[in-house]
Coordinates of C-alpha atoms in Angstrom, one line a residue:
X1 CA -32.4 10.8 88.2
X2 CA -34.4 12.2 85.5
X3 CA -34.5 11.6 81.9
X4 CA -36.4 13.2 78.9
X5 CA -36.7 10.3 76.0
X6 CA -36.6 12.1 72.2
X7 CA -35.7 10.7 69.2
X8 CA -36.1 11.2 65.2
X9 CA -35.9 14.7 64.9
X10 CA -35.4 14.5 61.3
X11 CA -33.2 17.6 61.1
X12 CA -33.8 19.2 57.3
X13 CA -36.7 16.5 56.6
X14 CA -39.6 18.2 53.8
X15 CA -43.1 18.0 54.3
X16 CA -44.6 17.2 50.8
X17 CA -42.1 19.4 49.6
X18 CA -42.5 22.2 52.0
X19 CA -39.5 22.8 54.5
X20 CA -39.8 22.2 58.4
X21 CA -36.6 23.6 59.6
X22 CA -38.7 26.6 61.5
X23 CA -41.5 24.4 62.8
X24 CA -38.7 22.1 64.1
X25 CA -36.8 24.7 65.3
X26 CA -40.1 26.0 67.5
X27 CA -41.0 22.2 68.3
X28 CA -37.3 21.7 69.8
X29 CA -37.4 24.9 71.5
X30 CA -40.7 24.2 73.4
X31 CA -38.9 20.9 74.5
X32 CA -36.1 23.2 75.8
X33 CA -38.8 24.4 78.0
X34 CA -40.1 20.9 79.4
X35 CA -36.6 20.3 79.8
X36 CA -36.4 23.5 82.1
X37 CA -39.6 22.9 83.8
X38 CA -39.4 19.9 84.4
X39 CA -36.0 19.6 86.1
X40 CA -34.7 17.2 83.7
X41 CA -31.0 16.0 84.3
X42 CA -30.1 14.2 80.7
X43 CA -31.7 14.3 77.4
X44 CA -31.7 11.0 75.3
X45 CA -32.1 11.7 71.3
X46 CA -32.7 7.9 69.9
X47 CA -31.1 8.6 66.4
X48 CA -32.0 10.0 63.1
X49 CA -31.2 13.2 64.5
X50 CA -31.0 14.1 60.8
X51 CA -33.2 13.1 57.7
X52 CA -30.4 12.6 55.5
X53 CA -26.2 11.5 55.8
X54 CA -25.4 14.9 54.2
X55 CA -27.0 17.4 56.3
X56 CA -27.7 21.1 54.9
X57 CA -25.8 23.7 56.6
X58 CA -29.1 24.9 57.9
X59 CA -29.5 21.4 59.1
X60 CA -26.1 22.0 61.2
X61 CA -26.8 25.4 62.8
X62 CA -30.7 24.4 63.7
X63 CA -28.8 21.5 65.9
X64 CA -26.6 24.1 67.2
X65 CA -29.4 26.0 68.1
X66 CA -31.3 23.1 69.7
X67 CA -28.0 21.7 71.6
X68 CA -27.1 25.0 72.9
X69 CA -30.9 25.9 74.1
X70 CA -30.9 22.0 76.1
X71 CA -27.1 22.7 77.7
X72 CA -28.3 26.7 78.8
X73 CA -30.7 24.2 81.0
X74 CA -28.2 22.5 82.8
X75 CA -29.2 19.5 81.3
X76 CA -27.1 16.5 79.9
X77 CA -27.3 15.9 76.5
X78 CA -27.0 12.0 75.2
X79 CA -27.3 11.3 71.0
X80 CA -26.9 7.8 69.3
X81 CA -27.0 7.8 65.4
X82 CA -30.0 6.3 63.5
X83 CA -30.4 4.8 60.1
X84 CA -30.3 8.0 58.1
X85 CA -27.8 9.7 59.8
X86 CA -23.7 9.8 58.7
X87 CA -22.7 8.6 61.7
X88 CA -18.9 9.5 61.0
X89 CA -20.9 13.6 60.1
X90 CA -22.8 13.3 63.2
X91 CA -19.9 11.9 65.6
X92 CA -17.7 14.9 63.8
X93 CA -15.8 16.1 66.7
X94 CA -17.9 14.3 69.4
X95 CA -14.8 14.3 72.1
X96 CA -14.8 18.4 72.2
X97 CA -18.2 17.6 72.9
X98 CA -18.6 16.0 75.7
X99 CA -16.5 18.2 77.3
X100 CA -19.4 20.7 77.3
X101 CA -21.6 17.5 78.3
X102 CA -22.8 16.7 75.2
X103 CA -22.0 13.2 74.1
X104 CA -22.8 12.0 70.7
X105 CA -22.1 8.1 70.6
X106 CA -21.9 6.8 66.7
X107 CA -18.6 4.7 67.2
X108 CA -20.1 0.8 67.6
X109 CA -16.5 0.2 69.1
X110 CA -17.7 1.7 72.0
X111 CA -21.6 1.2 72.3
X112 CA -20.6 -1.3 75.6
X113 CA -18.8 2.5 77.2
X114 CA -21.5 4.2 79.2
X115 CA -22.1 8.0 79.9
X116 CA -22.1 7.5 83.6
X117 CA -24.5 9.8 85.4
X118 CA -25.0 10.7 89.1
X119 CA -27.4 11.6 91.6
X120 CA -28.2 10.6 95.6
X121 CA -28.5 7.3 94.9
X122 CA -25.5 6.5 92.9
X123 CA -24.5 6.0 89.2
X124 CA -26.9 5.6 86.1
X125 CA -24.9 4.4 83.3
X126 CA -26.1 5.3 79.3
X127 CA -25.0 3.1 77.1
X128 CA -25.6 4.6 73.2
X129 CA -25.7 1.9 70.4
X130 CA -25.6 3.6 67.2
X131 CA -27.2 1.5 64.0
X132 CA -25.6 -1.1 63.8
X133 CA -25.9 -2.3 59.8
X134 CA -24.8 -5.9 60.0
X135 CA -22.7 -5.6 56.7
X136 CA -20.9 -3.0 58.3
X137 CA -19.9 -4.2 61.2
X138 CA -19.7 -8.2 60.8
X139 CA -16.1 -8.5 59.1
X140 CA -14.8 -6.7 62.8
X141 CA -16.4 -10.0 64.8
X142 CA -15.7 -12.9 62.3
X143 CA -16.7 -15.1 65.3
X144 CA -20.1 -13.8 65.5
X145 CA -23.2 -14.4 63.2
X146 CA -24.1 -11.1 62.4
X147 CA -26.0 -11.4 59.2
X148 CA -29.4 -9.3 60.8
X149 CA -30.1 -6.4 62.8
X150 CA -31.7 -9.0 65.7
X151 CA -28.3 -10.2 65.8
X152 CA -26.3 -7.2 65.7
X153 CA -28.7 -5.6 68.6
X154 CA -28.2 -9.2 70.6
X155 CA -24.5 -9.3 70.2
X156 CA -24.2 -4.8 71.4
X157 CA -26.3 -6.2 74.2
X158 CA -24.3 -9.0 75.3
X159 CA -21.2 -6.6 75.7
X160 CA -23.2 -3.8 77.6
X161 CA -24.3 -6.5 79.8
X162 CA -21.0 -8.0 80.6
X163 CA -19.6 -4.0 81.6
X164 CA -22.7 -3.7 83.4
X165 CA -22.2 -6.6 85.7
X166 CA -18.7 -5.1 86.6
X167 CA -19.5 -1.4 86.9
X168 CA -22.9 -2.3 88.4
X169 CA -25.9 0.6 89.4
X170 CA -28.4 1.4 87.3
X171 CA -28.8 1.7 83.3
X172 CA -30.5 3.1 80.1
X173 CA -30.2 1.9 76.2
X174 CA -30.5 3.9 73.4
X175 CA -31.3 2.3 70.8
X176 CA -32.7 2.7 67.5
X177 CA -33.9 0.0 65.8
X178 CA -37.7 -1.5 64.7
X179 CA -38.9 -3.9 67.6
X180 CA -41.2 -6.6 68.3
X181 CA -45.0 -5.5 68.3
X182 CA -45.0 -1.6 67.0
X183 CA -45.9 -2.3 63.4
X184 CA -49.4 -0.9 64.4
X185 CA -47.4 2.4 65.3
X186 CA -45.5 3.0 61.8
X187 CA -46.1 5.2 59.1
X188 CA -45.1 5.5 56.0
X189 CA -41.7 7.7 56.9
X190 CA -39.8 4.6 58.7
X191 CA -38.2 3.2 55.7
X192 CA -34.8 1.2 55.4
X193 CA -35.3 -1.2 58.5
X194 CA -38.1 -3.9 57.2
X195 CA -40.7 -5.0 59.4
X196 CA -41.1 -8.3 58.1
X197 CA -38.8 -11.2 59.5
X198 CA -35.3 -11.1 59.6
X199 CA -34.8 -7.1 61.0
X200 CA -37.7 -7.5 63.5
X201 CA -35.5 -7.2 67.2
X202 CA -37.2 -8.9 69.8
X203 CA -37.5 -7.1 72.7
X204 CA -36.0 -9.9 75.5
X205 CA -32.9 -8.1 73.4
X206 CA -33.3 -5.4 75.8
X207 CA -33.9 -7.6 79.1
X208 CA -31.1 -7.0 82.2
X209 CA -31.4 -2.9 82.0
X210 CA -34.0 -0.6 83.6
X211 CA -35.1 1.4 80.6
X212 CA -34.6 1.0 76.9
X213 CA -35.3 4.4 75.0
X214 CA -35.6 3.6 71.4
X215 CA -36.0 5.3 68.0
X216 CA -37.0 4.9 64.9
X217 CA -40.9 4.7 64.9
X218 CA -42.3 8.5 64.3
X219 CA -45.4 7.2 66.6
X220 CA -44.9 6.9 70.7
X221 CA -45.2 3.3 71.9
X222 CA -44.8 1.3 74.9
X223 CA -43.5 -2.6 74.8
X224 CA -42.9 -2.9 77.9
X225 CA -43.0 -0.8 81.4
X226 CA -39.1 0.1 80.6
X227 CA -38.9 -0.3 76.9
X228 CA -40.7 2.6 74.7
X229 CA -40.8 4.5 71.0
X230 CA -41.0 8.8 72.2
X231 CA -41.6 9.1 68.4
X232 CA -40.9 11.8 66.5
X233 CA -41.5 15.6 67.4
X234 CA -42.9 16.6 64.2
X235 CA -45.6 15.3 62.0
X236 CA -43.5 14.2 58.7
X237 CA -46.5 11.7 56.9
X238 CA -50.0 12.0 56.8
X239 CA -49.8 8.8 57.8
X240 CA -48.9 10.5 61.5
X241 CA -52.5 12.5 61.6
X242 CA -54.0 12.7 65.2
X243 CA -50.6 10.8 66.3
X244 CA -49.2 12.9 69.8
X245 CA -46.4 14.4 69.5
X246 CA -44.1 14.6 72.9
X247 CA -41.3 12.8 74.8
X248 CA -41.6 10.4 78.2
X249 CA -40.4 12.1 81.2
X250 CA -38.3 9.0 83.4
X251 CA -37.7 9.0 86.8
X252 CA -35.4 6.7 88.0
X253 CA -34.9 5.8 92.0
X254 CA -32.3 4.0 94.0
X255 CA -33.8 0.5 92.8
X256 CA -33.9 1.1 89.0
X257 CA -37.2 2.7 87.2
X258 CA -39.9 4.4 89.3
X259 CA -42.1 6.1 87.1
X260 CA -42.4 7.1 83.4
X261 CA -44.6 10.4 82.5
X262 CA -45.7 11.5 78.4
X263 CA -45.2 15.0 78.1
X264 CA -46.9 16.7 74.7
X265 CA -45.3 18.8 72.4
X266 CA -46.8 21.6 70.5
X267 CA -47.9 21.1 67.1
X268 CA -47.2 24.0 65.1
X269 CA -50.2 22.7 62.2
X270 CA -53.0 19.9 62.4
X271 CA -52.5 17.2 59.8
X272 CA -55.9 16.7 58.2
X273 CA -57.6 14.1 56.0
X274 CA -60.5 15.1 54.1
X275 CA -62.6 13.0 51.9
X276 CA -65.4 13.9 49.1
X277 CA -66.1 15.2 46.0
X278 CA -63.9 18.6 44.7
X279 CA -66.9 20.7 44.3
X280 CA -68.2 19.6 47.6
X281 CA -64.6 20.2 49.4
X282 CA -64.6 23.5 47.9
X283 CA -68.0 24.8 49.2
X284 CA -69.5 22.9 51.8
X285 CA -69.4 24.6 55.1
X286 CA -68.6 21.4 57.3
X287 CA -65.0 21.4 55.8
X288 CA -64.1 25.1 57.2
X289 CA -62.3 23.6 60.2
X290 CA -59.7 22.3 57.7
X291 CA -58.8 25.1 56.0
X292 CA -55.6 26.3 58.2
X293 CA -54.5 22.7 58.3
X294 CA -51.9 20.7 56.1
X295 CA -54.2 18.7 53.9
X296 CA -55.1 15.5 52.1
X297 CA -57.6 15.6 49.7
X298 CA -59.3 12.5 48.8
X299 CA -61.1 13.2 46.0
X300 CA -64.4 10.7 44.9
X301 CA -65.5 12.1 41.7
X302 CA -66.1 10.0 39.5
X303 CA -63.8 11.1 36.7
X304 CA -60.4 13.1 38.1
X305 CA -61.0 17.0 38.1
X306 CA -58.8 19.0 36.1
X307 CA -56.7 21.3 37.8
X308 CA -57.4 20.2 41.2
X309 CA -54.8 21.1 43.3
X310 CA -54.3 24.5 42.4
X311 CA -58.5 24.9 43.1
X312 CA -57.9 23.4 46.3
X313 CA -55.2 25.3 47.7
X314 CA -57.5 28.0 46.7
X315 CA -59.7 27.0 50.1
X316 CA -56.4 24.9 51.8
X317 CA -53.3 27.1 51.1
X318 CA -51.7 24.5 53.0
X319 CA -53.5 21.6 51.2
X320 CA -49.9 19.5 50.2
X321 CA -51.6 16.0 48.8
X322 CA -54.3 15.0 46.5
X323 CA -55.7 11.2 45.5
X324 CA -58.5 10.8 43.7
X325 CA -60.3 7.6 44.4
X326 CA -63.6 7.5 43.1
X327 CA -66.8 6.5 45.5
X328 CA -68.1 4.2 42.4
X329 CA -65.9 2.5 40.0
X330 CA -66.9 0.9 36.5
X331 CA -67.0 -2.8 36.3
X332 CA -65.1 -4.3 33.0
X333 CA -65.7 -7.5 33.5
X334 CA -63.2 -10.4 32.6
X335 CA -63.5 -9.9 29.1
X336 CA -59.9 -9.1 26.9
X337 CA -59.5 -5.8 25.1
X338 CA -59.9 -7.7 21.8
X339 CA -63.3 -9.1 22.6
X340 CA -64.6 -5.6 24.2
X341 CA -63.8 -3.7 20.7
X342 CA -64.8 -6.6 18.3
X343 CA -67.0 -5.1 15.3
X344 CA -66.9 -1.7 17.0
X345 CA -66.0 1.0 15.0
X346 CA -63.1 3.3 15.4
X347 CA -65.1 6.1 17.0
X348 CA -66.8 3.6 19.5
X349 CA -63.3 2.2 20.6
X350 CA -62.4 5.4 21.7
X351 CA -65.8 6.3 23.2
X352 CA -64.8 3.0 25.0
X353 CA -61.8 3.8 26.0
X354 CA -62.9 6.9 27.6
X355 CA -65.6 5.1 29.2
X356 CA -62.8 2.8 30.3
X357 CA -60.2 5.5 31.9
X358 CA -63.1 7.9 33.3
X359 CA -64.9 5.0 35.3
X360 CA -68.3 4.5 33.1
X361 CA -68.4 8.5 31.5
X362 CA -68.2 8.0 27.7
X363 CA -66.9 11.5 25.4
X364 CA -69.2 14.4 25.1
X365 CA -71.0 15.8 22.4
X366 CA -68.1 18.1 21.8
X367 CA -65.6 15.1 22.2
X368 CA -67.2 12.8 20.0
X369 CA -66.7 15.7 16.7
X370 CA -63.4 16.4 17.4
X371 CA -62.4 12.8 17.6
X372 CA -65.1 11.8 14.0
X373 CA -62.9 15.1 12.6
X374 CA -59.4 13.5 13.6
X375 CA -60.2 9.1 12.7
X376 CA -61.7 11.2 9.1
X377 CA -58.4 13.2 8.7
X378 CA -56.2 9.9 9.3
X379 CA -58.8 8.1 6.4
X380 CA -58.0 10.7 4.1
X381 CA -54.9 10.8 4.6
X382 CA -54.1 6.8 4.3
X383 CA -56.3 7.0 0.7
X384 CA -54.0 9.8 -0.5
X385 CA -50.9 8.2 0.4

């Protein structure tokens, strides 16, 4: 049996604003060809198959798209819901479609129901666990503690393990949910399931199955020989720069899991960070490389440059972030405001403040007139009042 481990595909996620329904679309068709190439028998999708729980109608016909591409294959299609998806919007209709071999499982009533697969050496049983949010799901087992998302995942996999041991053969989890050890592989785009204590899931949760395909992390990740993150198929974060993108190819035998394969994806633009001063990033030579990529500028003037972005995208049309954190910062010592600006007059407090805001660069020669010409105007005008 083989199996082609996705997951976040973030359906009708932005990019810094810009949309990636079309570099998506591409990302998932190429897949369609390792899918094809590779003689794959079932797709997994871990969850967040969408970015958000009300999904555009573009959002709806790129799945379409994507679903009909993977079933033209011959392929099996298996999809669990994540934390952004709706999982009542995603499960929509899900019985009409597994009749065309497409099984979307969002119902935690029936996370312990397998899609059973075949091949030569007998069955390979699915089991899809959707997100399980423990106040969602805890008034339906009043016998259970199920107050965090260890729990939840402990209790879904003490019900798939009891079927198991009846049906018996061989299994897979999908699950998506953050696990033990992969806070080294998160970026900024996993939100709403903490890393810290209580929603950190162990991963002897998973123990008694032969592989556990997860989502969630946007990074790929391996925990264990049968328990891995395929990340995400798209850069979404800057965060993700020079992270592969791709899914793991699993082979299963007649004893449970043989082997376990990365396959890369296409990326349809390089995520690049670049770091220096504006004038610098807008002339220098060594930054040419850059200039077709999706850009971060990290500018280290020492005061922030007027109308940066627009000058950058000038050399980075595709330049979508800016920060300005500058190489050398002005130290203010411990001192109060009060004490800085006592006996100063009012024409040295703002020369101060300037100095303050601009890290060490006082007002100009031009600046210092207009702001004499304004404090005079304001004397004048409190004598004549």
């Amino acid at each position: 049996m083989r199996l082609l481990h996705t997951s976040d595909w973030h359906i009708g996620r932005t990019f810094h604003g810009h949309p990636t329904l079309d570099a998506l679309d591409g990302v998932l068709e190429a897949l369609t060809t390792l899918v094809r190439e590779n003689d794959v028998d079932a797709v997994i999708v871990a969850g967040d198959v969408f970015d958000s729980a009300t999904p555009s109608a573009d959002a709806y016909r790129l799945l379409t798209r994507a679903l009909t591409r993977l079933r033209e294959t011959g392929a099996v299609v298996i999809a669990t819901s994540g934390n952004h998806d709706s999982a009542a919007r995603l499960g929509f209709q899900s019985e009409f479609a597994s009749l065309a071999s497409i099984h979307v499982l969002t119902r935690d009533e029936t996370l312990d129901i397998p899609v059973t697969l075949r091949d030569g050496d007998g069955p390979v049983h699915v089991y899809g666990i959707p997100y399980l949010e423990p106040a969602l799901i805890r008034h339906k087992h009043p016998e259970e503690t199920l107050r965090t998302h260890a729990q939840a995942l402990d209790f879904a996999m003490r019900r798939i393990r009891a079927d198991l041991a009846e049906r018996g053969g061989r299994s897979v989890v999908v699950s998506h949910c953050f696990a033990q050890g992969v806070s080294d592989a998160a970026s900024d785009v996993e939100r709403d399931i903490t890393s810290g204590g209580l929603d950190l899931v162990p991963t002897t949760v998973f123990e008694g199955v032969d592989y556990a395909a997860l989502g969630h992390i946007h990074g790929r990740a391996q925990l264990a020989e049968g328990i891995r993150y395929s990340g995400a198929p798209l850069h979404y974060s800057f965060s993700e720069a020079g992270k592969p993108r791709g899914a793991w190819l699993v082979d299963l035998d007649g004893s449970g899991l043989r082997d376990v394969t990365w396959l890369d994806l296409p990326v349809p633009r390089r995520l690049s960070v670049v770091r220096g001063t504006l004038d610098d990033l807008l002339t220098d030579d060594a930054y040419s490389e850059f200039e077709d990529d999706w850009v971060s500028a990290v500018l280290t003037d020492t005061v922030r440059p007027l109308d940066g972005m627009r000058k950058l995208q000038r050399r980075y049309p595709h330049c979508a972030a800016m920060v300005h954190e500058p190489a050398e910062t002005h130290d203010h010592g411990t001192t109060s405001y009060a004490q800085r600006v006592q006996g100063r007059s009012d024409t040295d407090i703002v020369d101060g403040f300037l100095e303050y805001v601009r890290n060490g660069e006082g007002a100009s020669e031009a600046e210092a007139e207009i702001v004499r010409d304004i404090i005079d105007e304001a004397r004048a005008a409190e004598v004549s009042a």
